[in-house]
Amino acid sequence: MKYFLCVLFFIFTISGLKAQNKSLVKKYFEGFGNNSQNLSKPQFLAYPTIGYSPETNTEFGLSGLYLYYANQDTSNRLSEITARGFYTLENQYGAFIEHALYSDKDKWFFLGNLRYQSFPLSFFGVGANSTLEDEQIVAANQLLIKERVLRRLKQNFYFGLELELNNTSQVNFSKPENFEDQIPIVGMNGFTTFSTGIGFVLDSRHNVLNVRDGYFSELAILGSFDNLGSDYSFGSVISDTRYFKSIRKNQVMALQLLKQFTWGDVPFNQLPQLGGPNLLRGYYQGRFRDSNLMAAQVEYRFLPFPLKFTERIGGAVFASVGTVYDQPHKLDFGKLKGTAGAGLRYMLFPQKDIYVRLDYAFTREGNAFYIYIGEAF
């Protein structure tokens, strides 16, 4: 019923706008979806949004999407900037700016995001054995700035610096007494961390939001030190490998393998996490978290469906598996978590091959629905 109401509200909203100014709305939406436009020209779209996910319940917001090729040269890779402000029925609000920018000839690659949010979110504790009965609410304000500045050294190989600033304040756990007989939760009174490190990236993708052929592989090594502006000292290694292959016309197989390892005093919301709209869809974001993580997912995409009347409508089926664990040598395959699901796709920018995705995922703990621009990975 929640999902139906979201869709119904969206239909009534658009209908109301069209009734008030039919020609203006029609011109606007036909403008960004018109295949006759010059492919090399930048495109910008601002639009109201309504969506749903387990973490936010129903969400209302305003989003913007800016797409361009450096020097309006389509031989360069497509750069994208997305922005979103939102308010949810869970009394969460915030704003995001994310970007993947390529310079002329793809010599420089800037990948990062800026995020501010005020949230109550569910916290289930640390470890793969946490249960739904362990749930408590954590209220906090978070400012996150993450940036990668990478220089192409040879063909698709990039190397550069990675920076991350995380300020989490006004933290309030609804059941702090649950931790009295446990190891203290790092950062439960708020914290600031500043991490720096290096990154190695192999990237042959031409369109970050919808890859049809290519690969992406990142190895990042980061450190945060209490004598260099951080409240805690810890380190992390992230390995993220993705592979995309066109199987048939408009059909894509996508694969991802993700590993994360951390050590030291890692704050609770910087521990590797499973769940959410991109990794192990269906589980609540951060449902499982611990010092180490390993996960894999596969997705088969129809972009669009091979039918004449569905030129802008596609779909996907997906499955994923993963777990978290406290020591690098204590990976327990018996604690693997699995999810599966399917979804619809609607082509938002035909010229630049950008889709809106609506995914429905199944887990042993329940099901979840997501609406986002761009694929999960």
Short mmCIF file of C-alpha atoms in Angstrom, two decimals, residues 26-39 41 43 312 346-352:
data_model
loop_
_atom_site.label_atom_id
_atom_site.label_comp_id
_atom_site.label_asym_id
_atom_site.label_seq_id
_atom_site.Cartn_x
_atom_site.Cartn_y
_atom_site.Cartn_z
CA LYS A 26 4.99 19.49 -21.67
CA LYS A 27 7.69 21.69 -23.17
CA TYR A 28 9.96 21.17 -20.16
CA PHE A 29 9.74 17.38 -20.03
CA GLU A 30 9.89 16.98 -23.80
CA GLY A 31 12.93 19.24 -23.80
CA PHE A 32 15.22 17.01 -21.78
CA GLY A 33 13.96 13.85 -23.46
CA ASN A 34 14.18 15.01 -27.05
CA ASN A 35 16.50 12.92 -29.19
CA SER A 36 16.81 15.74 -31.73
CA GLN A 37 18.93 17.81 -29.33
CA ASN A 38 22.67 18.14 -29.93
CA LEU A 39 24.29 15.22 -28.13
CA LYS A 41 25.48 20.00 -25.41
CA GLN A 43 21.78 19.01 -20.18
CA ARG A 312 11.98 3.93 -22.98
CA TYR A 346 12.53 4.39 -17.39
CA MET A 347 14.81 6.27 -19.79
CA LEU A 348 15.14 9.83 -18.52
CA PHE A 349 17.76 11.16 -20.96
CA PRO A 350 17.56 9.18 -24.23
CA GLN A 351 20.60 10.83 -25.77
CA LYS A 352 22.81 10.19 -22.75
#
